[in-house]
PDB file of C-alpha atoms and ligand atoms in Angstrom:
ATOM      1  CA  MET A   1      96.404 168.180  88.470  1.00 63.00           C
ATOM      2  CA  THR A   2      99.971 169.428  89.223  1.00 80.00           C
ATOM      3  CA  GLN A   3     102.776 168.555  86.694  1.00 92.00           C
ATOM      4  CA  THR A   4     104.186 165.203  87.666  1.00 96.00           C
ATOM      5  CA  MET A   5     108.157 165.433  87.669  1.00 97.00           C
ATOM      6  CA  ILE A   6     108.901 161.794  88.446  1.00 98.00           C
ATOM      7  CA  GLU A   7     106.823 158.608  88.071  1.00 97.00           C
ATOM      8  CA  VAL A   8     108.091 155.343  89.232  1.00 98.00           C
ATOM      9  CA  HIS A   9     105.915 152.241  88.484  1.00 97.00           C
ATOM     10  CA  LYS A  10     106.733 148.958  89.839  1.00 98.00           C
ATOM     11  CA  VAL A  11     110.387 149.056  89.785  1.00 98.00           C
ATOM     12  CA  ALA A  12     112.095 145.750  90.575  1.00 98.00           C
ATOM     13  CA  LYS A  13     116.021 145.399  90.494  1.00 98.00           C
ATOM     14  CA  ARG A  14     118.423 142.545  91.700  1.00 97.00           C
ATOM     15  CA  PHE A  15     122.129 142.456  91.747  1.00 96.00           C
ATOM     16  CA  GLY A  16     123.044 138.828  91.210  1.00 95.00           C
ATOM     17  CA  ASN A  17     120.615 136.965  93.940  1.00 94.00           C
ATOM     18  CA  ASN A  18     120.519 140.267  96.033  1.00 96.00           C
ATOM     19  CA  VAL A  19     116.941 141.720  95.441  1.00 96.00           C
ATOM     20  CA  VAL A  20     117.503 145.397  96.085  1.00 97.00           C
ATOM     21  CA  LEU A  21     114.094 146.769  94.861  1.00 98.00           C
ATOM     22  CA  LYS A  22     110.715 145.124  94.965  1.00 97.00           C
ATOM     23  CA  GLN A  23     107.671 146.766  93.174  1.00 95.00           C
ATOM     24  CA  VAL A  24     108.648 150.199  94.208  1.00 97.00           C
ATOM     25  CA  SER A  25     106.237 152.964  92.954  1.00 97.00           C
ATOM     26  CA  LEU A  26     106.317 156.879  93.631  1.00 97.00           C
ATOM     27  CA  ARG A  27     105.065 159.957  91.836  1.00 97.00           C
ATOM     28  CA  LEU A  28     106.486 163.435  92.678  1.00 97.00           C
ATOM     29  CA  PRO A  29     104.554 166.590  91.596  1.00 96.00           C
ATOM     30  CA  ALA A  30     106.005 169.745  90.871  1.00 97.00           C
ATOM     31  CA  GLY A  31     106.333 172.043  94.334  1.00 97.00           C
ATOM     32  CA  GLN A  32     106.733 169.157  96.451  1.00 97.00           C
ATOM     33  CA  ILE A  33     109.757 167.737  98.537  1.00 98.00           C
ATOM     34  CA  MET A  34     109.793 163.863  98.667  1.00 98.00           C
ATOM     35  CA  GLY A  35     111.891 162.233 101.360  1.00 97.00           C
ATOM     36  CA  LEU A  36     113.271 158.832 100.586  1.00 97.00           C
ATOM     37  CA  ILE A  37     113.954 157.239 104.214  1.00 94.00           C
ATOM     38  CA  GLY A  38     115.542 154.175 105.145  1.00 90.00           C
ATOM     39  CA  PRO A  39     118.793 152.701 106.770  1.00 89.00           C
ATOM     40  CA  SER A  40     122.024 152.090 105.072  1.00 90.00           C
ATOM     41  CA  GLY A  41     121.404 149.188 102.231  1.00 93.00           C
ATOM     42  CA  ALA A  42     117.865 149.819 101.900  1.00 94.00           C
ATOM     43  CA  GLY A  43     117.953 150.561  98.227  1.00 96.00           C
ATOM     44  CA  LYS A  44     117.779 154.412  98.091  1.00 97.00           C
ATOM     45  CA  THR A  45     120.567 154.970  95.986  1.00 97.00           C
ATOM     46  CA  THR A  46     119.581 152.214  93.712  1.00 97.00           C
ATOM     47  CA  LEU A  47     116.138 153.802  93.227  1.00 98.00           C
ATOM     48  CA  VAL A  48     117.629 157.430  92.553  1.00 97.00           C
ATOM     49  CA  LYS A  49     119.971 155.767  90.108  1.00 97.00           C
ATOM     50  CA  ALA A  50     117.225 154.076  88.336  1.00 96.00           C
ATOM     51  CA  ILE A  51     115.132 157.546  88.336  1.00 97.00           C
ATOM     52  CA  MET A  52     118.255 159.000  86.932  1.00 96.00           C
ATOM     53  CA  GLY A  53     118.638 156.422  84.230  1.00 94.00           C
ATOM     54  CA  MET A  54     122.141 155.383  85.613  1.00 94.00           C
ATOM     55  CA  GLU A  55     121.065 151.940  86.510  1.00 94.00           C
ATOM     56  CA  ARG A  56     119.061 149.581  84.188  1.00 94.00           C
ATOM     57  CA  VAL A  57     115.941 147.957  86.244  1.00 96.00           C
ATOM     58  CA  ASP A  58     114.876 144.437  85.672  1.00 97.00           C
ATOM     59  CA  ALA A  59     111.159 145.307  85.543  1.00 97.00           C
ATOM     60  CA  GLY A  60     108.780 148.312  85.857  1.00 97.00           C
ATOM     61  CA  GLU A  61     109.130 152.086  84.420  1.00 96.00           C
ATOM     62  CA  THR A  62     110.635 155.275  85.422  1.00 97.00           C
ATOM     63  CA  THR A  63     109.581 158.434  83.836  1.00 97.00           C
ATOM     64  CA  VAL A  64     110.943 161.601  84.440  1.00 97.00           C
ATOM     65  CA  LEU A  65     109.461 164.906  82.789  1.00 95.00           C
ATOM     66  CA  ASN A  66     107.010 162.442  80.962  1.00 94.00           C
ATOM     67  CA  THR A  67     109.977 161.072  79.327  1.00 96.00           C
ATOM     68  CA  ALA A  68     111.080 157.364  79.881  1.00 96.00           C
ATOM     69  CA  MET A  69     114.200 157.033  81.310  1.00 96.00           C
ATOM     70  CA  PRO A  70     117.262 156.399  80.677  1.00 94.00           C
ATOM     71  CA  ASN A  71     117.333 159.784  78.627  1.00 95.00           C
ATOM     72  CA  ARG A  72     120.345 161.733  78.292  1.00 92.00           C
ATOM     73  CA  GLN A  73     118.408 164.996  77.492  1.00 92.00           C
ATOM     74  CA  ILE A  74     116.325 164.791  80.415  1.00 94.00           C
ATOM     75  CA  MET A  75     119.126 163.444  82.500  1.00 91.00           C
ATOM     76  CA  GLN A  76     121.019 166.887  81.965  1.00 88.00           C
ATOM     77  CA  LYS A  77     117.908 168.724  83.166  1.00 90.00           C
ATOM     78  CA  ILE A  78     118.035 167.270  86.542  1.00 95.00           C
ATOM     79  CA  GLY A  79     119.920 168.874  89.286  1.00 96.00           C
ATOM     80  CA  TYR A  80     121.603 165.679  90.817  1.00 96.00           C
ATOM     81  CA  MET A  81     123.918 165.288  93.814  1.00 95.00           C
ATOM     82  CA  ALA A  82     125.374 161.468  93.993  1.00 93.00           C
ATOM     83  CA  GLN A  83     126.090 159.869  97.269  1.00 90.00           C
ATOM     84  CA  SER A  84     129.745 159.976  96.544  1.00 89.00           C
ATOM     85  CA  ASP A  85     131.192 163.299  95.264  1.00 87.00           C
ATOM     86  CA  ALA A  86     132.184 163.492  91.680  1.00 91.00           C
ATOM     87  CA  LEU A  87     134.467 166.753  91.750  1.00 96.00           C
ATOM     88  CA  TYR A  88     137.705 167.615  90.104  1.00 97.00           C
ATOM     89  CA  GLU A  89     140.041 167.784  92.750  1.00 97.00           C
ATOM     90  CA  THR A  90     142.925 169.612  90.883  1.00 97.00           C
ATOM     91  CA  LEU A  91     140.326 172.392  90.159  1.00 98.00           C
ATOM     92  CA  THR A  92     139.250 175.260  92.455  1.00 98.00           C
ATOM     93  CA  ALA A  93     135.681 174.927  93.639  1.00 98.00           C
ATOM     94  CA  ARG A  94     134.960 177.871  91.139  1.00 98.00           C
ATOM     95  CA  GLU A  95     136.429 176.205  88.269  1.00 98.00           C
ATOM     96  CA  ASN A  96     134.177 173.018  88.983  1.00 98.00           C
ATOM     97  CA  LEU A  97     131.055 175.271  89.401  1.00 98.00           C
ATOM     98  CA  HIS A  98     131.953 176.779  86.111  1.00 97.00           C
ATOM     99  CA  PHE A  99     132.771 173.538  84.490  1.00 97.00           C
ATOM    100  CA  PHE A 100     129.609 171.900  85.747  1.00 95.00           C
ATOM    101  CA  GLY A 101     127.551 175.138  84.889  1.00 96.00           C
ATOM    102  CA  GLU A 102     128.667 175.079  81.324  1.00 95.00           C
ATOM    103  CA  LEU A 103     127.896 171.708  80.726  1.00 92.00           C
ATOM    104  CA  MET A 104     124.275 172.315  82.206  1.00 91.00           C
ATOM    105  CA  GLY A 105     123.803 175.176  79.680  1.00 92.00           C
ATOM    106  CA  VAL A 106     124.618 178.128  81.979  1.00 96.00           C
ATOM    107  CA  HIS A 107     126.988 180.698  80.475  1.00 97.00           C
ATOM    108  CA  GLY A 108     128.548 183.971  80.724  1.00 97.00           C
ATOM    109  CA  ALA A 109     127.128 186.787  83.330  1.00 98.00           C
ATOM    110  CA  GLN A 110     124.366 184.302  84.283  1.00 97.00           C
ATOM    111  CA  LEU A 111     126.793 181.661  85.185  1.00 98.00           C
ATOM    112  CA  THR A 112     128.841 184.169  87.222  1.00 98.00           C
ATOM    113  CA  ALA A 113     125.713 185.227  89.175  1.00 98.00           C
ATOM    114  CA  ALA A 114     124.693 181.618  89.455  1.00 97.00           C
ATOM    115  CA  ILE A 115     128.002 180.736  91.015  1.00 98.00           C
ATOM    116  CA  THR A 116     127.778 183.520  93.454  1.00 97.00           C
ATOM    117  CA  HIS A 117     124.315 182.678  94.704  1.00 95.00           C
ATOM    118  CA  VAL A 118     124.928 179.072  95.177  1.00 96.00           C
ATOM    119  CA  ALA A 119     128.332 179.185  96.818  1.00 97.00           C
ATOM    120  CA  ALA A 120     126.360 181.583  99.367  1.00 95.00           C
ATOM    121  CA  VAL A 121     123.696 178.939 100.121  1.00 91.00           C
ATOM    122  CA  VAL A 122     126.333 176.565 100.836  1.00 92.00           C
ATOM    123  CA  ASN A 123     128.686 178.958 102.934  1.00 93.00           C
ATOM    124  CA  LEU A 124     131.369 178.506 100.315  1.00 96.00           C
ATOM    125  CA  THR A 125     131.808 182.253  99.387  1.00 98.00           C
ATOM    126  CA  ASP A 126     135.353 182.449 100.699  1.00 98.00           C
ATOM    127  CA  GLU A 127     136.659 179.338  99.776  1.00 97.00           C
ATOM    128  CA  LEU A 128     135.733 179.299  96.146  1.00 98.00           C
ATOM    129  CA  SER A 129     139.473 179.996  94.968  1.00 98.00           C
ATOM    130  CA  ARG A 130     140.635 176.807  96.966  1.00 98.00           C
ATOM    131  CA  ARG A 131     141.706 173.514  95.164  1.00 98.00           C
ATOM    132  CA  VAL A 132     138.918 170.879  96.022  1.00 97.00           C
ATOM    133  CA  ARG A 133     141.777 168.541  97.146  1.00 97.00           C
ATOM    134  CA  ALA A 134     142.141 170.766 100.123  1.00 97.00           C
ATOM    135  CA  TYR A 135     138.611 170.751 101.190  1.00 96.00           C
ATOM    136  CA  SER A 136     137.087 168.624 103.905  1.00 92.00           C
ATOM    137  CA  GLY A 137     134.649 166.072 103.268  1.00 89.00           C
ATOM    138  CA  GLY A 138     131.577 168.288 104.490  1.00 88.00           C
ATOM    139  CA  MET A 139     133.094 171.084 102.091  1.00 93.00           C
ATOM    140  CA  LYS A 140     132.939 168.593  99.199  1.00 94.00           C
ATOM    141  CA  ARG A 141     129.381 167.673 100.009  1.00 92.00           C
ATOM    142  CA  ARG A 142     128.394 171.501  99.821  1.00 93.00           C
ATOM    143  CA  LEU A 143     130.389 172.053  96.617  1.00 96.00           C
ATOM    144  CA  SER A 144     128.349 168.913  95.142  1.00 95.00           C
ATOM    145  CA  LEU A 145     124.855 170.533  96.550  1.00 94.00           C
ATOM    146  CA  ALA A 146     125.965 173.853  94.660  1.00 96.00           C
ATOM    147  CA  ILE A 147     126.831 171.932  91.635  1.00 97.00           C
ATOM    148  CA  ALA A 148     123.457 170.290  91.690  1.00 97.00           C
ATOM    149  CA  LEU A 149     121.772 173.947  92.169  1.00 96.00           C
ATOM    150  CA  ILE A 150     123.979 175.682  89.318  1.00 97.00           C
ATOM    151  CA  ALA A 151     121.539 175.526  86.522  1.00 96.00           C
ATOM    152  CA  ASP A 152     118.473 176.302  88.801  1.00 94.00           C
ATOM    153  CA  PRO A 153     116.739 173.001  87.714  1.00 95.00           C
ATOM    154  CA  ALA A 154     113.072 172.207  87.836  1.00 95.00           C
ATOM    155  CA  LEU A 155     113.666 168.916  89.354  1.00 97.00           C
ATOM    156  CA  LEU A 156     116.615 167.948  92.169  1.00 98.00           C
ATOM    157  CA  ILE A 157     117.588 164.600  93.087  1.00 98.00           C
ATOM    158  CA  LEU A 158     119.914 164.832  96.235  1.00 97.00           C
ATOM    159  CA  ASP A 159     121.251 161.563  97.723  1.00 96.00           C
ATOM    160  CA  GLU A 160     122.215 162.035 101.126  1.00 93.00           C
ATOM    161  CA  PRO A 161     122.986 165.861 100.726  1.00 92.00           C
ATOM    162  CA  THR A 162     123.380 166.586 104.367  1.00 89.00           C
ATOM    163  CA  VAL A 163     125.948 163.924 105.560  1.00 86.00           C
ATOM    164  CA  GLY A 164     129.100 165.529 107.260  1.00 82.00           C
ATOM    165  CA  ILE A 165     127.264 168.944 107.386  1.00 86.00           C
ATOM    166  CA  ASP A 166     126.895 170.639 110.629  1.00 88.00           C
ATOM    167  CA  PRO A 167     123.569 171.476 111.994  1.00 88.00           C
ATOM    168  CA  GLU A 168     123.734 175.245 111.389  1.00 87.00           C
ATOM    169  CA  LEU A 169     124.328 174.829 107.697  1.00 86.00           C
ATOM    170  CA  ARG A 170     121.795 172.015 107.562  1.00 90.00           C
ATOM    171  CA  GLN A 171     119.134 174.412 108.615  1.00 89.00           C
ATOM    172  CA  GLN A 172     120.334 176.859 105.932  1.00 87.00           C
ATOM    173  CA  ILE A 173     120.318 173.997 103.338  1.00 88.00           C
ATOM    174  CA  TRP A 174     116.686 172.826 104.483  1.00 92.00           C
ATOM    175  CA  ALA A 175     115.608 176.508 104.214  1.00 90.00           C
ATOM    176  CA  GLU A 176     117.047 176.847 100.505  1.00 89.00           C
ATOM    177  CA  LEU A 177     115.045 173.686  99.715  1.00 94.00           C
ATOM    178  CA  ARG A 178     111.892 175.180 101.125  1.00 94.00           C
ATOM    179  CA  ARG A 179     112.289 178.222  98.861  1.00 93.00           C
ATOM    180  CA  LEU A 180     113.124 176.117  95.998  1.00 94.00           C
ATOM    181  CA  LYS A 181     109.852 174.163  96.355  1.00 96.00           C
ATOM    182  CA  GLN A 182     107.870 177.547  96.810  1.00 96.00           C
ATOM    183  CA  GLN A 183     109.025 178.400  93.590  1.00 95.00           C
ATOM    184  CA  GLY A 184     107.277 175.158  92.299  1.00 95.00           C
ATOM    185  CA  LYS A 185     110.379 173.183  91.843  1.00 96.00           C
ATOM    186  CA  ALA A 186     110.455 169.196  92.939  1.00 98.00           C
ATOM    187  CA  ILE A 187     112.693 167.728  95.069  1.00 98.00           C
ATOM    188  CA  LEU A 188     113.649 164.163  96.017  1.00 98.00           C
ATOM    189  CA  VAL A 189     116.034 163.751  98.790  1.00 97.00           C
ATOM    190  CA  THR A 190     117.311 160.777 100.479  1.00 96.00           C
ATOM    191  CA  THR A 191     118.223 160.597 104.224  1.00 90.00           C
ATOM    192  CA  HIS A 192     118.659 158.428 107.090  1.00 81.00           C
ATOM    193  CA  VAL A 193     118.438 161.397 109.312  1.00 82.00           C
ATOM    194  CA  MET A 194     115.044 161.136 110.872  1.00 81.00           C
ATOM    195  CA  ASP A 195     114.515 164.985 111.850  1.00 82.00           C
ATOM    196  CA  GLU A 196     115.092 165.621 108.034  1.00 89.00           C
ATOM    197  CA  ALA A 197     112.004 163.346 107.429  1.00 91.00           C
ATOM    198  CA  GLU A 198     109.960 165.846 109.372  1.00 91.00           C
ATOM    199  CA  ARG A 199     110.677 168.533 106.847  1.00 93.00           C
ATOM    200  CA  CYS A 200     109.525 166.668 103.812  1.00 96.00           C
ATOM    201  CA  ASP A 201     105.886 167.061 102.330  1.00 97.00           C
ATOM    202  CA  GLU A 202     105.743 163.560 101.529  1.00 97.00           C
ATOM    203  CA  LEU A 203     107.944 160.458 102.457  1.00 96.00           C
ATOM    204  CA  MET A 204     108.498 156.964 101.348  1.00 96.00           C
ATOM    205  CA  LEU A 205     110.018 154.499 103.926  1.00 94.00           C
ATOM    206  CA  ILE A 206     112.135 151.867 102.514  1.00 94.00           C
ATOM    207  CA  ARG A 207     113.568 149.057 103.848  1.00 92.00           C
ATOM    208  CA  GLU A 208     115.256 145.891 102.185  1.00 93.00           C
ATOM    209  CA  GLY A 209     114.000 147.080  98.993  1.00 95.00           C
ATOM    210  CA  ILE A 210     110.359 147.587 100.157  1.00 95.00           C
ATOM    211  CA  ALA A 211     108.203 150.531 100.238  1.00 94.00           C
ATOM    212  CA  LEU A 212     107.033 150.037 103.512  1.00 90.00           C
ATOM    213  CA  ALA A 213     104.764 153.223 104.005  1.00 90.00           C
ATOM    214  CA  GLN A 214     104.100 156.291 101.829  1.00 94.00           C
ATOM    215  CA  GLY A 215     102.311 159.482 103.037  1.00 96.00           C
ATOM    216  CA  THR A 216     102.800 163.173 104.737  1.00 96.00           C
ATOM    217  CA  PRO A 217     104.726 162.932 108.007  1.00 95.00           C
ATOM    218  CA  ALA A 218     101.303 163.728 109.843  1.00 96.00           C
ATOM    219  CA  GLU A 219      99.430 160.934 107.839  1.00 96.00           C
ATOM    220  CA  LEU A 220     102.062 158.246 108.691  1.00 95.00           C
ATOM    221  CA  LYS A 221     102.251 159.014 112.326  1.00 95.00           C
ATOM    222  CA  ARG A 222      98.461 158.929 112.489  1.00 95.00           C
ATOM    223  CA  ALA A 223      98.558 155.731 110.839  1.00 93.00           C
ATOM    224  CA  TYR A 224     100.843 154.103 113.154  1.00 93.00           C
ATOM    225  CA  ALA A 225      99.757 155.886 116.191  1.00 94.00           C
ATOM    226  CA  VAL A 226     102.938 157.055 117.119  1.00 95.00           C
ATOM    227  CA  ASP A 227     104.501 160.752 117.608  1.00 94.00           C
ATOM    228  CA  THR A 228     107.769 160.707 115.575  1.00 92.00           C
ATOM    229  CA  ILE A 229     108.723 159.308 112.150  1.00 91.00           C
ATOM    230  CA  GLU A 230     111.400 157.336 113.873  1.00 89.00           C
ATOM    231  CA  GLN A 231     108.618 155.232 115.729  1.00 91.00           C
ATOM    232  CA  VAL A 232     106.894 155.041 112.539  1.00 91.00           C
ATOM    233  CA  PHE A 233     109.778 153.330 110.875  1.00 88.00           C
ATOM    234  CA  LEU A 234     110.267 151.016 114.168  1.00 89.00           C
ATOM    235  CA  LYS A 235     107.003 150.109 113.861  1.00 89.00           C
ATOM    236  CA  ALA A 236     106.724 149.424 110.057  1.00 87.00           C
ATOM    237  CA  GLY A 237     109.788 147.640 110.424  1.00 85.00           C
ATOM    238  CA  ARG A 238     108.582 145.359 113.081  1.00 87.00           C
ATOM    239  CA  LEU A 239     105.378 144.737 111.073  1.00 85.00           C
ATOM    240  CA  GLN A 240     107.415 143.787 108.063  1.00 83.00           C
ATOM    241  CA  ASP A 241     109.400 141.407 110.101  1.00 85.00           C
ATOM    242  CA  GLU A 242     106.093 139.576 111.403  1.00 85.00           C
ATOM    243  CA  ASN A 243     104.883 138.982 107.890  1.00 76.00           C
TER     244      ASN A 243
HETATM  245  N1  ADP B   1     126.586 147.997  91.593  1.00 90.16           N
HETATM  246  C1  ADP B   1     125.954 147.095  92.676  1.00 90.16           C
HETATM  247  N2  ADP B   1     126.463 145.618  92.471  1.00 90.16           N
HETATM  248  C2  ADP B   1     126.156 144.791  93.363  1.00 90.16           C
HETATM  249  N3  ADP B   1     125.269 145.238  94.711  1.00 90.16           N
HETATM  250  C3  ADP B   1     124.984 146.528  94.817  1.00 90.16           C
HETATM  251  C4  ADP B   1     125.511 147.644  93.775  1.00 90.16           C
HETATM  252  N4  ADP B   1     124.804 148.713  94.159  1.00 90.16           N
HETATM  253  C5  ADP B   1     124.202 148.745  95.177  1.00 90.16           C
HETATM  254  N5  ADP B   1     124.150 147.182  95.634  1.00 90.16           N
HETATM  255  C6  ADP B   1     123.676 146.649  96.712  1.00 90.16           C
HETATM  256  O1  ADP B   1     122.280 146.731  96.906  1.00 90.16           O
HETATM  257  C7  ADP B   1     121.635 146.958  98.154  1.00 90.16           C
HETATM  258  C8  ADP B   1     121.178 148.581  98.289  1.00 90.16           C
HETATM  259  O2  ADP B   1     122.093 149.500  98.130  1.00 90.16           O
HETATM  260  P1  ADP B   1     121.836 151.155  97.964  1.00 90.16           P
HETATM  261  O3  ADP B   1     121.085 151.266  97.044  1.00 90.16           O
HETATM  262  O4  ADP B   1     123.219 151.705  97.879  1.00 90.16           O
HETATM  263  O5  ADP B   1     121.288 151.234  99.499  1.00 90.16           O
HETATM  264  P2  ADP B   1     121.168 152.637 100.247  1.00 90.16           P
HETATM  265  O6  ADP B   1     121.527 153.865  99.163  1.00 90.16           O
HETATM  266  O7  ADP B   1     119.704 152.684 100.938  1.00 90.16           O
HETATM  267  O8  ADP B   1     122.127 152.499 101.330  1.00 90.16           O
HETATM  268  C9  ADP B   1     122.979 146.799  99.053  1.00 90.16           C
HETATM  269  O9  ADP B   1     122.651 145.438  99.400  1.00 90.16           O
HETATM  270  C10 ADP B   1     124.185 147.043  98.169  1.00 90.16           C
HETATM  271  O10 ADP B   1     125.208 146.168  98.455  1.00 90.16           O
HETATM  272 MG1   MG B   2     122.842 155.308  99.351  1.00 90.16          MG
END
């Protein structure tokens, strides 16, 4: 069996009286792109943070690379892109990439080459010398993605990576994600963009903290007898409301 990169087992989480995750389980093997799809407030970021070990869960377990989370060493091996950019505004983009690259254990000529590569992937090659505070929102998203890629990690966790990014560059980023998948890397990506859902190998539809449906895009469309993932979502949501 393919190596398991992420295993989530019956995770539950509440903030006060607000139940945010209910019995959520998933498994992400190497060489797969899994999409976590759901409306704003569904619990996607909370689940991602639970997997990263950044958010304590009330029940269940999350395991990354066969290690129970939270675990600092494992956390450093994940290429993580948070939903809100965590960048050094007064530094240039190149300095940010250098700083985070070193933090993730990439040094010297290897780091220089990695910066050149990831900057090209997100179309920031000509903007590397500018300070991040002069960057637009979309440019900051792209730089955050480049940072997630800098150490060539075996596991990428990307929380809404393409928000504010124009369609052309979004295609380019998805092409890169496909390439990384071909190399055997595992990618967990959250989105509320339905056309991105179609590009994932495996989907988990989440709404009000409940995993509504899981499967390949084709399996889900067949199971709900509809033509698009958007329709799967609407139908699954209606069924949830009726119960
Ligand atoms: N730190 C927190 N404290 C209290 N409530 C939170 C916190 N983080 C998230 N929530 C709540 O949890 C729910 C799910 O949020 P989130 O995981 O960010 O959803 P999504 O990423 O799908 O938009 C929302 O109702 C949100 O208000
Ligand atoms: Mg979110």
